[in-house]
Short mmCIF file of C-alpha atoms and ligand atoms in Angstrom, two decimals:
data_model
loop_
_atom_site.label_atom_id
_atom_site.label_comp_id
_atom_site.label_asym_id
_atom_site.label_seq_id
_atom_site.Cartn_x
_atom_site.Cartn_y
_atom_site.Cartn_z
CA UNK H 1 0.60 -51.95 46.32
CA UNK H 2 -0.29 -52.52 42.72
CA UNK H 3 0.83 -49.02 41.91
CA UNK H 4 4.24 -49.56 43.54
CA UNK H 5 4.73 -52.74 41.55
CA UNK H 6 3.73 -50.96 38.42
CA UNK H 7 6.08 -48.15 39.18
CA UNK H 8 9.10 -50.37 39.58
CA UNK H 9 8.21 -52.14 36.33
CA UNK H 10 7.87 -48.74 34.84
CA UNK H 11 11.26 -47.53 35.99
CA UNK H 12 13.04 -50.39 34.30
CA UNK H 13 11.05 -49.73 31.14
CA UNK H 14 12.15 -46.12 31.32
CA UNK H 15 15.82 -46.97 31.71
CA UNK H 16 15.58 -49.18 28.65
CA UNK H 17 13.89 -46.35 26.82
CA UNK H 18 16.56 -43.88 27.87
CA UNK H 19 19.21 -46.29 26.67
CA UNK H 20 17.54 -46.32 23.30
CA UNK H 21 17.22 -42.57 23.18
CA UNK H 22 20.85 -41.93 24.00
CA UNK H 23 22.01 -44.01 21.02
CA UNK H 24 19.54 -43.13 18.28
CA UNK H 25 19.42 -45.55 15.43
CA UNK H 26 19.83 -43.68 12.12
CA UNK H 27 16.59 -43.52 10.17
CA UNK H 28 14.37 -44.16 13.20
CA UNK H 29 12.09 -41.25 13.96
CA UNK H 30 11.13 -40.58 17.52
CA UNK H 31 7.40 -40.19 18.12
CA UNK H 32 6.21 -36.64 17.86
CA UNK H 33 5.43 -35.00 21.15
CA UNK H 34 1.78 -34.12 21.66
CA UNK H 35 0.67 -30.60 20.82
CA UNK H 36 -1.15 -28.08 22.96
CA UNK H 37 -0.87 -26.94 26.53
CA UNK H 38 -1.28 -29.12 29.61
CA UNK H 39 -2.77 -27.45 32.68
CA UNK H 40 0.33 -27.19 34.84
CA UNK H 41 -0.27 -26.75 38.54
CA UNK H 42 -3.81 -25.83 39.62
CA UNK H 43 -4.82 -24.42 42.98
CA UNK H 44 -2.80 -23.60 46.06
CA UNK H 45 -0.57 -25.91 48.06
CA UNK H 46 0.83 -29.20 46.86
CA UNK H 47 4.29 -29.80 45.42
CA UNK H 48 6.00 -27.25 43.16
CA UNK H 49 6.64 -29.81 40.46
CA UNK H 50 4.49 -32.69 39.34
CA UNK H 51 4.37 -35.81 41.49
CA UNK H 52 2.96 -37.80 38.55
CA UNK H 53 4.80 -39.76 35.86
CA UNK H 54 6.71 -37.84 33.18
CA UNK H 55 5.65 -37.85 29.54
CA UNK H 56 8.19 -40.55 28.73
CA UNK H 57 6.95 -42.68 31.60
CA UNK H 58 3.40 -42.23 30.33
CA UNK H 59 4.56 -43.31 26.86
CA UNK H 60 6.29 -46.35 28.24
CA UNK H 61 3.16 -47.77 29.89
CA UNK H 62 0.61 -46.91 27.21
CA UNK H 63 -0.82 -50.14 25.90
CA UNK H 64 -1.08 -51.34 22.40
CA UNK H 65 -4.74 -50.66 21.77
CA UNK H 66 -6.55 -51.31 18.51
CA UNK H 67 -8.82 -48.72 16.96
CA UNK H 68 -11.20 -47.35 16.06
CA UNK H 69 -10.30 -44.72 18.63
CA UNK H 70 -12.85 -42.77 20.60
CA UNK H 71 -12.44 -39.41 22.30
CA UNK H 72 -15.10 -37.53 24.22
CA UNK H 73 -15.66 -34.16 25.80
CA UNK H 74 -18.31 -32.21 27.64
CA UNK H 75 -20.81 -35.03 27.96
CA UNK H 76 -20.99 -35.41 31.72
CA UNK H 77 -20.48 -39.04 32.74
CA UNK H 78 -18.49 -40.77 30.00
CA UNK H 79 -20.90 -43.71 29.69
CA UNK H 80 -22.21 -42.83 26.19
CA UNK H 81 -18.65 -42.61 24.87
CA UNK H 82 -17.63 -46.02 26.18
CA UNK H 83 -20.95 -47.57 25.12
CA UNK H 84 -20.31 -46.23 21.64
CA UNK H 85 -16.73 -47.52 21.73
CA UNK H 86 -17.99 -50.99 22.58
CA UNK H 87 -20.66 -50.86 19.88
CA UNK H 88 -18.03 -50.35 17.17
CA UNK H 89 -15.35 -52.52 18.76
CA UNK H 90 -13.20 -49.50 19.49
CA UNK H 91 -11.17 -48.17 22.37
CA UNK H 92 -11.21 -45.09 24.55
CA UNK H 93 -8.40 -43.62 26.59
CA UNK H 94 -9.23 -45.81 29.56
CA UNK H 95 -8.30 -48.91 27.59
CA UNK H 96 -4.93 -47.42 26.72
CA UNK H 97 -3.59 -47.50 30.27
CA UNK H 98 -3.45 -50.22 32.91
CA UNK H 99 -6.46 -50.20 35.25
CA UNK H 100 -5.94 -47.68 38.01
CA UNK H 101 -2.80 -46.19 36.50
CA UNK H 102 -4.45 -42.86 35.72
CA UNK H 103 -5.98 -42.50 39.16
CA UNK H 104 -4.88 -40.00 41.71
CA UNK H 105 -3.38 -42.77 43.85
CA UNK H 106 -2.74 -40.50 46.80
CA UNK H 107 -0.84 -37.96 44.75
CA UNK H 108 -1.56 -34.24 44.67
CA UNK H 109 -4.87 -32.90 43.36
CA UNK H 110 -2.99 -29.83 42.08
CA UNK H 111 -1.16 -31.81 39.39
CA UNK H 112 -3.89 -34.32 38.52
CA UNK H 113 -5.43 -32.36 35.63
CA UNK H 114 -1.98 -31.77 34.20
CA UNK H 115 -1.29 -35.51 34.32
CA UNK H 116 -4.59 -36.27 32.58
CA UNK H 117 -3.88 -33.62 29.95
CA UNK H 118 -0.46 -35.10 29.24
CA UNK H 119 -1.83 -38.65 29.25
CA UNK H 120 -4.56 -37.59 26.82
CA UNK H 121 -1.95 -35.91 24.63
CA UNK H 122 0.13 -39.08 24.55
CA UNK H 123 -2.98 -41.12 23.73
CA UNK H 124 -3.76 -38.72 20.86
CA UNK H 125 -0.17 -39.18 19.63
CA UNK H 126 -0.45 -42.93 19.23
CA UNK H 127 -3.90 -43.32 17.68
CA UNK H 128 -4.22 -44.29 14.06
CA UNK H 129 -7.05 -44.15 11.54
CA UNK H 130 -10.41 -42.44 11.74
CA UNK H 131 -11.10 -40.93 15.13
CA UNK H 132 -14.57 -40.63 16.64
CA UNK H 133 -15.32 -37.73 18.92
CA UNK H 134 -18.35 -38.22 21.16
CA UNK H 135 -19.64 -34.79 22.18
CA UNK H 136 -22.56 -32.38 21.90
CA UNK H 137 -23.57 -32.37 18.24
CA UNK H 138 -23.11 -28.62 17.86
CA UNK H 139 -19.40 -29.21 18.58
CA UNK H 140 -19.25 -26.15 20.83
CA UNK H 141 -16.56 -27.38 23.13
CA UNK H 142 -15.21 -25.25 25.95
CA UNK H 143 -11.74 -23.95 25.34
CA UNK H 144 -10.78 -25.17 28.81
CA UNK H 145 -11.35 -28.84 27.94
CA UNK H 146 -8.57 -31.34 27.47
CA UNK H 147 -10.05 -31.93 24.03
CA UNK H 148 -9.49 -28.29 23.04
CA UNK H 149 -6.12 -27.98 24.71
CA UNK H 150 -4.21 -31.18 23.96
CA UNK H 151 -6.30 -33.80 22.16
CA UNK H 152 -7.56 -31.95 19.10
CA UNK H 153 -4.27 -30.11 18.37
CA UNK H 154 -2.38 -33.40 18.70
CA UNK H 155 -4.79 -35.29 16.44
CA UNK H 156 -4.41 -32.57 13.82
CA UNK H 157 -0.65 -32.98 13.99
CA UNK H 158 -0.86 -36.77 13.95
CA UNK H 159 -0.28 -37.77 10.32
CA UNK H 160 -1.85 -41.17 10.98
CA UNK H 161 -5.26 -39.58 11.62
CA UNK H 162 -7.04 -38.85 8.33
CA UNK H 163 -10.36 -37.74 9.74
CA UNK H 164 -12.32 -36.84 12.88
CA UNK H 165 -15.99 -37.74 13.01
CA UNK H 166 -18.25 -36.08 15.53
CA UNK H 167 -20.73 -38.46 17.17
CA UNK H 168 -23.77 -37.02 18.92
CA UNK H 169 -23.61 -38.32 22.48
CA UNK H 170 -27.41 -38.21 22.77
CA UNK H 171 -27.89 -40.31 19.64
CA UNK H 172 -24.77 -41.97 18.29
CA UNK H 173 -26.41 -42.52 14.89
CA UNK H 174 -25.97 -38.77 14.28
CA UNK H 175 -22.47 -38.31 12.91
CA UNK H 176 -20.61 -35.78 10.84
CA UNK H 177 -17.07 -35.15 9.74
CA UNK H 178 -15.63 -32.19 11.59
CA UNK H 179 -12.06 -32.37 10.33
CA UNK H 180 -10.18 -34.07 7.52
CA UNK H 181 -6.52 -34.23 6.59
CA UNK H 182 -6.49 -32.89 3.06
CA UNK H 183 -3.79 -32.37 0.46
CA UNK H 184 -4.30 -28.62 0.80
CA UNK H 185 -1.37 -26.39 1.59
CA UNK H 186 0.04 -26.32 5.08
CA UNK H 187 -1.18 -22.75 5.40
CA UNK H 188 -4.75 -23.78 4.71
CA UNK H 189 -4.43 -26.61 7.20
CA UNK H 190 -3.16 -24.23 9.83
CA UNK H 191 -5.97 -21.81 9.12
CA UNK H 192 -8.45 -24.63 9.52
CA UNK H 193 -6.79 -25.70 12.68
CA UNK H 194 -7.10 -22.23 14.17
CA UNK H 195 -10.72 -22.13 13.13
CA UNK H 196 -11.41 -25.40 14.87
CA UNK H 197 -9.54 -24.41 17.96
CA UNK H 198 -11.37 -21.13 18.34
CA UNK H 199 -14.68 -22.53 19.33
CA UNK H 200 -17.24 -21.14 21.67
CA UNK H 201 -16.00 -20.68 25.21
CA UNK H 202 -18.73 -21.34 27.67
CA UNK H 203 -16.54 -20.69 30.64
CA UNK H 204 -14.30 -18.00 29.34
CA UNK H 205 -12.63 -17.34 32.68
CA UNK H 206 -11.56 -20.90 33.24
CA UNK H 207 -8.40 -21.88 31.48
CA UNK H 208 -8.68 -25.51 32.46
CA UNK H 209 -11.51 -27.85 33.28
CA UNK H 210 -12.08 -31.55 33.60
CA UNK H 211 -13.52 -33.65 30.86
CA UNK H 212 -14.60 -36.20 33.38
CA UNK H 213 -17.65 -34.17 34.34
CA UNK H 214 -19.39 -35.33 37.42
CA UNK H 215 -15.97 -36.41 38.60
CA UNK H 216 -16.30 -40.04 37.83
CA UNK H 217 -16.55 -42.55 35.11
CA UNK H 218 -19.48 -44.86 35.42
CA UNK H 219 -18.67 -47.28 38.26
CA UNK H 220 -21.03 -49.83 36.69
CA UNK H 221 -19.01 -49.92 33.48
CA UNK H 222 -17.06 -53.20 33.38
CA UNK H 223 -14.13 -51.40 31.75
CA UNK H 224 -14.43 -48.64 34.25
CA UNK H 225 -11.99 -47.82 36.94
CA UNK H 226 -14.07 -46.65 39.85
CA UNK H 227 -11.08 -44.93 41.40
CA UNK H 228 -10.62 -42.70 38.37
CA UNK H 229 -12.01 -39.51 39.76
CA UNK H 230 -11.19 -36.60 41.93
CA UNK H 231 -13.89 -35.65 44.36
CA UNK H 232 -13.82 -31.93 43.67
CA UNK H 233 -11.93 -29.27 41.76
CA UNK H 234 -9.47 -27.54 44.11
CA UNK H 235 -8.79 -23.83 44.37
CA UNK H 236 -11.33 -21.36 45.70
CA UNK H 237 -14.55 -23.00 46.81
CA UNK H 238 -17.66 -21.06 47.61
CA UNK H 239 -20.37 -21.44 50.23
CA UNK H 240 -23.75 -19.88 49.61
CA UNK H 241 -26.00 -19.56 52.66
CA UNK H 242 -29.58 -18.62 53.26
CA UNK H 243 -30.29 -17.99 56.94
CA UNK H 244 -33.89 -18.15 58.15
CA UNK H 245 -34.87 -15.92 61.07
CA UNK H 246 -36.43 -17.60 64.11
CA UNK H 247 -40.14 -17.61 64.87
CA UNK H 248 -41.36 -16.44 61.48
CA UNK H 249 -44.78 -17.96 60.74
CA UNK H 250 -44.27 -17.91 56.97
CA UNK H 251 -40.61 -18.77 56.52
CA UNK H 252 -39.47 -20.52 59.71
CA UNK H 253 -41.85 -21.03 62.63
CA UNK H 254 -39.13 -22.80 64.67
CA UNK H 255 -37.51 -21.16 67.69
CA UNK H 256 -34.05 -21.70 66.13
CA UNK H 257 -32.28 -20.33 63.05
CA UNK H 258 -32.26 -22.58 60.00
CA UNK H 259 -29.77 -22.63 57.16
CA UNK H 260 -29.59 -23.62 53.51
CA UNK H 261 -25.95 -24.28 52.70
CA UNK H 262 -24.63 -24.92 49.19
CA UNK H 263 -20.95 -25.59 48.60
CA UNK H 264 -19.47 -25.27 45.13
CA UNK H 265 -15.93 -26.08 44.03
CA UNK H 266 -13.50 -24.00 41.99
CA UNK H 267 -15.24 -25.20 38.84
CA UNK H 268 -18.61 -24.00 40.08
CA UNK H 269 -19.94 -27.51 40.45
CA UNK H 270 -22.16 -28.14 43.45
CA UNK H 271 -20.35 -30.53 45.76
CA UNK H 272 -22.56 -30.35 48.85
CA UNK H 273 -25.95 -29.13 49.91
CA UNK H 274 -27.87 -28.83 53.16
CA UNK H 275 -31.46 -27.68 53.11
CA UNK H 276 -33.16 -25.97 56.00
CA UNK H 277 -30.76 -27.40 58.56
CA UNK H 278 -31.49 -26.64 62.19
CA UNK H 279 -28.83 -24.20 63.47
CA UNK H 280 -29.37 -23.39 67.16
CA UNK H 281 -27.39 -20.39 68.50
CA UNK H 282 -23.68 -21.06 68.78
CA UNK H 283 -23.87 -24.72 67.77
CA UNK H 284 -21.72 -26.20 65.03
CA UNK H 285 -23.53 -27.18 61.86
CA UNK H 286 -21.29 -29.58 59.95
CA UNK H 287 -21.89 -29.20 56.25
CA UNK H 288 -20.66 -32.36 54.56
CA UNK H 289 -19.66 -32.23 50.91
CA UNK H 290 -17.10 -33.84 48.64
CA UNK H 291 -14.45 -31.86 50.47
CA UNK H 292 -12.32 -33.99 52.79
CA UNK H 293 -13.65 -32.19 55.88
CA UNK H 294 -16.98 -30.71 56.81
CA UNK H 295 -17.40 -26.96 56.57
CA UNK H 296 -18.46 -25.81 60.04
CA UNK H 297 -21.05 -23.02 60.24
CA UNK H 298 -22.29 -21.38 63.42
CA UNK H 299 -25.07 -18.87 64.04
CA UNK H 300 -24.95 -16.20 66.79
CA UNK H 301 -27.77 -15.49 69.22
CA UNK H 302 -29.12 -12.42 67.44
CA UNK H 303 -30.00 -11.29 63.95
CA UNK H 304 -27.14 -8.77 64.00
CA UNK H 305 -24.57 -11.46 64.72
CA UNK H 306 -22.48 -12.67 61.86
CA UNK H 307 -22.29 -16.31 60.85
CA UNK H 308 -19.00 -17.98 61.73
CA UNK H 309 -17.21 -20.44 59.46
CA UNK H 310 -14.36 -22.88 59.82
CA UNK H 311 -12.69 -25.07 57.27
CA UNK H 312 -9.35 -26.85 57.63
CA UNK H 313 -7.71 -24.20 59.79
CA UNK H 314 -9.36 -21.23 58.05
CA UNK H 315 -11.93 -19.35 60.08
CA UNK H 316 -13.88 -16.25 59.21
CA UNK H 317 -17.16 -14.44 59.77
CA UNK H 318 -19.80 -13.41 57.28
CA UNK H 319 -18.94 -9.74 57.95
CA UNK H 320 -15.48 -10.30 56.51
CA UNK H 321 -15.64 -8.40 53.27
CA UNK H 322 -12.44 -9.90 51.92
CA UNK H 323 -14.17 -13.13 51.11
CA UNK H 324 -17.87 -12.69 51.92
CA UNK H 325 -20.78 -10.74 50.56
CA UNK H 326 -23.76 -10.90 52.87
CA UNK H 327 -27.11 -9.16 52.88
CA UNK H 328 -29.32 -8.26 55.85
CA UNK H 329 -32.57 -9.90 56.89
CA UNK H 330 -35.44 -9.14 54.63
CA UNK H 331 -38.73 -11.01 54.65
CA UNK H 332 -37.37 -13.43 57.26
CA UNK H 333 -34.23 -14.45 55.35
CA UNK H 334 -30.77 -13.20 54.58
CA UNK H 335 -28.47 -14.59 51.94
CA UNK H 336 -24.83 -14.34 51.12
CA UNK H 337 -21.78 -16.21 50.09
CA UNK H 338 -18.13 -16.59 51.02
CA UNK H 339 -15.18 -18.05 49.23
CA UNK H 340 -12.46 -20.12 50.89
CA UNK H 341 -9.45 -22.17 49.91
CA UNK H 342 -10.21 -25.81 49.25
C1 LIG Q 1 -26.72 -17.80 46.41
O1 LIG Q 1 -28.01 -18.39 46.47
C2 LIG Q 1 -29.08 -17.47 46.25
C3 LIG Q 1 -30.37 -18.19 46.54
O2 LIG Q 1 -30.44 -19.42 45.84
C4 LIG Q 1 -28.98 -16.90 44.86
O3 LIG Q 1 -30.01 -15.97 44.64
C5 LIG Q 1 -27.64 -16.23 44.70
O4 LIG Q 1 -27.47 -15.79 43.37
C6 LIG Q 1 -26.49 -17.18 45.05
N1 LIG Q 1 -25.26 -16.45 45.02
C7 LIG Q 1 -24.21 -16.85 44.33
C8 LIG Q 1 -23.02 -15.97 44.36
O5 LIG Q 1 -24.22 -17.88 43.69
#
């Protein structure tokens, strides 16, 4: 409800904005667009084009926040960043948008990261003055982070930002300048910029990844928006299974198979785990995780039988070599994993 109200307010704001844009006032400069590359669509399914607000709509709702401005990346839950923001009377991105506005709000998961990237870019466009970046103190930020892709490049292009200070998220007294706008030549600035952008890639294969690690801001944070999270990273999920043979004195004395089941999302984060679950022949074991539905796993009657899986209309067996790699029983256990669309 609140979102609908917001949206209609937003639409009128946008029409006013468009009116302004179509008759530019001489001498008035339009705000520079953020720099860098938003994620675009991630994962399968979902709409072909974004079902989130456009850049101009994002600009029209961004609030007039006072600095100092805080950014963060790669720190897990964002609590230290917002604690630090409060301690210096500053603001983080969450304060720049109405509560709940950045949430998924029933829209596609495939375009959520893209929306956050664009929102972060717009936030980096409007900030002024010294910027504080709360992160690991070695400043080795994954290339896939929003920080690397839209925030840092935008801050470097934002003439109102003279300096970026790195703040150690484990001890916010540790600080150092990692970038400064200097009177050097543009070429030198660009060289510096490239240098800063080419930092260590911990997850070289991933082009995009969330900065809201752990999928949620701290729900106990009074400024927090508990709905600001997505439960898992969509794409190809993975299930890793250890199956315990029946009647094995050392590993599984029970007369039924037992299973360890670990589900990871497309970002390799563990989103569900079952340990030593009883799995009688042919009976469904429902593995709950952050996925919207349980992953159903079934054992056969014999050791030669494959495990059977079902998830949201997909079904497959552990012998399927297109998406599974499974070993044979050895020392009372066999282990393998399968990928599936999530
Ligand atoms: C699956 O789990 C087993 C046991 O913990 C581990 O040895 C194996 O590397 C895992 N496989 C994958 C692909 O993660």
